Amino acid sequence: MDKAVRPTVQGRGRGRAPAEGTWDTGPFDNDTAADFTDTLDDAKPEEREALIRGVLTRTVDATGWLTEGEEAVAAAALIAAQCPGGAPVDTPYGCPEETMPAFPDDLRTLADKALARIISDEAGPASNWVDPEDWKQWRANLNRLRTVLAPPSLSIPLFNVEQ
């Protein structure tokens, strides 16, 4: 990962989406994630990685209630955007306007662990969905992120050994 990612944002000012709270199932489709990305925008460029690492670490290490689950999902999406097969961050609301630094590879593993923790926590963000179809879509989105974040498998060529 050797390039910085500039989110493509159309029509988003520093304001919020028309609805409050959660308006869709994407990683940036809630007020909490949007506030986190505003924090990233307000931070100095060299501080952004530490903010992302911090929210992911706290999510992985959390005991009890996950207080930063929505932020961790947004952070994971920013990291996944820099990975092969990652989707660009281009929602009209909630994503950062500023360029993100090129993230080190170890953040991929940390983001994957944070998402695993979020998905498995029945009392956390997973419990916020009223409509079961929305919950399924949200979970599918997180699983797609995890697929992108997973380190590539090392394939070892097998030799045909005859005895």
mmCIF file of C-alpha atoms in Angstrom:
data_model
loop_
_atom_site.group_PDB
_atom_site.id
_atom_site.type_symbol
_atom_site.label_atom_id
_atom_site.label_comp_id
_atom_site.label_asym_id
_atom_site.label_seq_id
_atom_site.Cartn_x
_atom_site.Cartn_y
_atom_site.Cartn_z
ATOM 1 C CA MET A 1 0.000 0.000 0.000
ATOM 2 C CA ASP A 2 2.004 2.866 -1.253
ATOM 3 C CA LYS A 3 -0.520 5.467 -2.215
ATOM 4 C CA ALA A 4 -2.618 7.928 -0.318
ATOM 5 C CA VAL A 5 -6.320 7.771 -0.945
ATOM 6 C CA ARG A 6 -8.343 10.872 -1.663
ATOM 7 C CA PRO A 7 -11.996 10.105 -1.065
ATOM 8 C CA THR A 8 -14.232 11.148 -3.917
ATOM 9 C CA VAL A 9 -17.052 13.101 -2.360
ATOM 10 C CA GLN A 10 -19.785 14.817 -4.267
ATOM 11 C CA GLY A 11 -22.112 17.277 -2.612
ATOM 12 C CA ARG A 12 -21.014 16.761 0.975
ATOM 13 C CA GLY A 13 -20.258 19.778 3.013
ATOM 14 C CA ARG A 14 -19.375 19.479 6.669
ATOM 15 C CA GLY A 15 -23.070 19.026 7.347
ATOM 16 C CA ARG A 16 -24.939 15.813 7.990
ATOM 17 C CA ALA A 17 -27.217 13.632 5.956
ATOM 18 C CA PRO A 18 -30.891 14.541 5.896
ATOM 19 C CA ALA A 19 -31.754 11.917 8.512
ATOM 20 C CA GLU A 20 -30.236 11.711 11.966
ATOM 21 C CA GLY A 21 -28.770 8.593 13.466
ATOM 22 C CA THR A 22 -28.333 5.811 10.945
ATOM 23 C CA TRP A 23 -29.611 6.285 7.424
ATOM 24 C CA ASP A 24 -28.266 3.206 5.635
ATOM 25 C CA THR A 25 -26.088 0.107 6.108
ATOM 26 C CA GLY A 26 -22.757 1.397 4.760
ATOM 27 C CA PRO A 27 -19.686 2.074 6.904
ATOM 28 C CA PHE A 28 -20.225 5.854 6.869
ATOM 29 C CA ASP A 29 -24.030 5.862 6.981
ATOM 30 C CA ASN A 30 -24.479 7.033 10.559
ATOM 31 C CA ASP A 31 -23.833 10.176 12.559
ATOM 32 C CA THR A 32 -21.171 8.579 14.756
ATOM 33 C CA ALA A 33 -19.015 7.496 11.804
ATOM 34 C CA ALA A 34 -19.529 10.885 10.155
ATOM 35 C CA ASP A 35 -18.368 12.632 13.331
ATOM 36 C CA PHE A 36 -15.296 10.378 13.403
ATOM 37 C CA THR A 37 -14.426 11.288 9.824
ATOM 38 C CA ASP A 38 -14.840 14.968 10.693
ATOM 39 C CA THR A 39 -12.300 14.366 13.475
ATOM 40 C CA LEU A 40 -9.957 12.832 10.895
ATOM 41 C CA ASP A 41 -10.452 15.840 8.614
ATOM 42 C CA ASP A 42 -9.697 18.227 11.485
ATOM 43 C CA ALA A 43 -6.541 16.340 12.510
ATOM 44 C CA LYS A 44 -3.109 17.049 11.102
ATOM 45 C CA PRO A 45 -2.229 14.604 8.300
ATOM 46 C CA GLU A 46 0.420 12.906 10.418
ATOM 47 C CA GLU A 47 -2.120 12.305 13.244
ATOM 48 C CA ARG A 48 -4.727 10.457 11.148
ATOM 49 C CA GLU A 49 -3.115 7.027 11.272
ATOM 50 C CA ALA A 50 -2.865 7.194 15.073
ATOM 51 C CA LEU A 51 -6.550 8.127 15.356
ATOM 52 C CA ILE A 52 -7.531 5.167 13.201
ATOM 53 C CA ARG A 53 -5.177 2.792 15.008
ATOM 54 C CA GLY A 54 -6.532 3.981 18.355
ATOM 55 C CA VAL A 55 -10.199 3.355 17.562
ATOM 56 C CA LEU A 56 -9.408 -0.086 16.130
ATOM 57 C CA THR A 57 -7.243 -1.071 19.104
ATOM 58 C CA ARG A 58 -9.852 0.077 21.621
ATOM 59 C CA THR A 59 -12.506 -1.911 19.766
ATOM 60 C CA VAL A 60 -10.419 -5.085 19.702
ATOM 61 C CA ASP A 61 -9.490 -4.698 23.389
ATOM 62 C CA ALA A 62 -12.949 -3.616 24.607
ATOM 63 C CA THR A 63 -14.675 -5.575 27.309
ATOM 64 C CA GLY A 64 -18.384 -5.165 27.651
ATOM 65 C CA TRP A 65 -20.171 -2.559 25.556
ATOM 66 C CA LEU A 66 -18.482 -1.501 22.310
ATOM 67 C CA THR A 67 -18.550 2.268 22.468
ATOM 68 C CA GLU A 68 -16.668 2.903 19.217
ATOM 69 C CA GLY A 69 -18.036 0.224 16.903
ATOM 70 C CA GLU A 70 -19.332 2.634 14.261
ATOM 71 C CA GLU A 71 -16.028 4.508 14.201
ATOM 72 C CA ALA A 72 -14.105 1.242 13.877
ATOM 73 C CA VAL A 73 -16.234 0.210 10.885
ATOM 74 C CA ALA A 74 -15.499 3.547 9.198
ATOM 75 C CA ALA A 75 -11.777 3.185 9.978
ATOM 76 C CA ALA A 76 -11.764 -0.338 8.540
ATOM 77 C CA ALA A 77 -13.452 0.915 5.356
ATOM 78 C CA LEU A 78 -10.760 3.585 4.937
ATOM 79 C CA ILE A 79 -8.051 0.951 5.266
ATOM 80 C CA ALA A 80 -9.850 -1.473 2.933
ATOM 81 C CA ALA A 81 -10.080 1.277 0.291
ATOM 82 C CA GLN A 82 -6.288 1.087 -0.014
ATOM 83 C CA CYS A 83 -6.201 -2.705 -0.376
ATOM 84 C CA PRO A 84 -6.422 -4.639 -3.638
ATOM 85 C CA GLY A 85 -10.108 -5.172 -4.334
ATOM 86 C CA GLY A 86 -11.133 -2.460 -1.870
ATOM 87 C CA ALA A 87 -14.035 -0.203 -2.732
ATOM 88 C CA PRO A 88 -13.324 3.515 -3.000
ATOM 89 C CA VAL A 89 -14.718 5.720 -0.279
ATOM 90 C CA ASP A 90 -17.170 7.844 -2.193
ATOM 91 C CA THR A 91 -20.403 8.268 -0.285
ATOM 92 C CA PRO A 92 -22.025 11.711 -0.370
ATOM 93 C CA TYR A 93 -22.247 11.861 3.444
ATOM 94 C CA GLY A 94 -20.019 10.902 6.277
ATOM 95 C CA CYS A 95 -16.692 10.079 4.661
ATOM 96 C CA PRO A 96 -13.563 12.185 5.047
ATOM 97 C CA GLU A 97 -12.897 15.035 2.693
ATOM 98 C CA GLU A 98 -9.161 15.067 3.401
ATOM 99 C CA THR A 99 -6.549 12.730 1.954
ATOM 100 C CA MET A 100 -5.798 9.729 4.129
ATOM 101 C CA PRO A 101 -2.191 8.623 4.548
ATOM 102 C CA ALA A 102 -0.976 5.355 3.071
ATOM 103 C CA PHE A 103 -1.713 2.939 5.887
ATOM 104 C CA PRO A 104 0.833 0.315 6.972
ATOM 105 C CA ASP A 105 -0.068 -3.327 6.337
ATOM 106 C CA ASP A 106 -0.440 -4.151 10.030
ATOM 107 C CA LEU A 107 -3.573 -1.992 10.150
ATOM 108 C CA ARG A 108 -5.277 -4.493 7.811
ATOM 109 C CA THR A 109 -5.020 -7.212 10.453
ATOM 110 C CA LEU A 110 -6.085 -4.867 13.237
ATOM 111 C CA ALA A 111 -9.107 -3.682 11.228
ATOM 112 C CA ASP A 112 -10.118 -7.271 10.483
ATOM 113 C CA LYS A 113 -9.918 -8.142 14.198
ATOM 114 C CA ALA A 114 -12.024 -5.092 15.065
ATOM 115 C CA LEU A 115 -14.688 -6.072 12.527
ATOM 116 C CA ALA A 116 -14.724 -9.637 13.843
ATOM 117 C CA ARG A 117 -15.270 -8.247 17.345
ATOM 118 C CA ILE A 118 -18.088 -5.986 16.144
ATOM 119 C CA ILE A 119 -19.859 -8.750 14.217
ATOM 120 C CA SER A 120 -19.670 -11.131 17.173
ATOM 121 C CA ASP A 121 -20.945 -8.628 19.745
ATOM 122 C CA GLU A 122 -24.675 -9.231 19.998
ATOM 123 C CA ALA A 123 -25.139 -6.330 22.431
ATOM 124 C CA GLY A 124 -23.201 -3.828 20.308
ATOM 125 C CA PRO A 125 -23.862 -2.331 16.871
ATOM 126 C CA ALA A 126 -25.398 -5.599 15.620
ATOM 127 C CA SER A 127 -28.277 -5.135 18.059
ATOM 128 C CA ASN A 128 -29.198 -1.703 16.674
ATOM 129 C CA TRP A 129 -30.998 -3.024 13.585
ATOM 130 C CA VAL A 130 -34.788 -3.166 13.767
ATOM 131 C CA ASP A 131 -35.304 -4.572 10.274
ATOM 132 C CA PRO A 132 -33.690 -8.029 9.890
ATOM 133 C CA GLU A 133 -32.967 -7.303 6.209
ATOM 134 C CA ASP A 134 -30.990 -4.190 7.164
ATOM 135 C CA TRP A 135 -29.049 -6.246 9.706
ATOM 136 C CA LYS A 136 -28.240 -8.858 7.026
ATOM 137 C CA GLN A 137 -27.075 -6.134 4.613
ATOM 138 C CA TRP A 138 -24.946 -4.473 7.302
ATOM 139 C CA ARG A 139 -23.354 -7.796 8.233
ATOM 140 C CA ALA A 140 -22.723 -8.576 4.543
ATOM 141 C CA ASN A 141 -20.998 -5.181 4.170
ATOM 142 C CA LEU A 142 -18.736 -5.940 7.139
ATOM 143 C CA ASN A 143 -17.935 -9.392 5.792
ATOM 144 C CA ARG A 144 -17.006 -7.846 2.413
ATOM 145 C CA LEU A 145 -14.643 -5.483 4.216
ATOM 146 C CA ARG A 146 -13.126 -8.428 6.091
ATOM 147 C CA THR A 147 -12.570 -10.272 2.814
ATOM 148 C CA VAL A 148 -10.648 -7.302 1.408
ATOM 149 C CA LEU A 149 -8.685 -6.803 4.623
ATOM 150 C CA ALA A 150 -7.635 -10.438 4.941
ATOM 151 C CA PRO A 151 -3.996 -10.810 4.012
ATOM 152 C CA PRO A 152 -3.440 -12.558 0.715
ATOM 153 C CA SER A 153 -2.862 -16.253 1.139
ATOM 154 C CA LEU A 154 0.571 -17.435 0.293
ATOM 155 C CA SER A 155 0.416 -20.124 -2.285
ATOM 156 C CA ILE A 156 3.230 -22.571 -2.352
ATOM 157 C CA PRO A 157 3.660 -24.458 -5.573
ATOM 158 C CA LEU A 158 3.281 -28.161 -5.108
ATOM 159 C CA PHE A 159 5.645 -30.456 -6.878
ATOM 160 C CA ASN A 160 4.565 -33.699 -8.401
ATOM 161 C CA VAL A 161 6.489 -36.283 -6.449
ATOM 162 C CA GLU A 162 6.423 -39.802 -7.787
ATOM 163 C CA GLN A 163 7.567 -42.702 -5.734
#
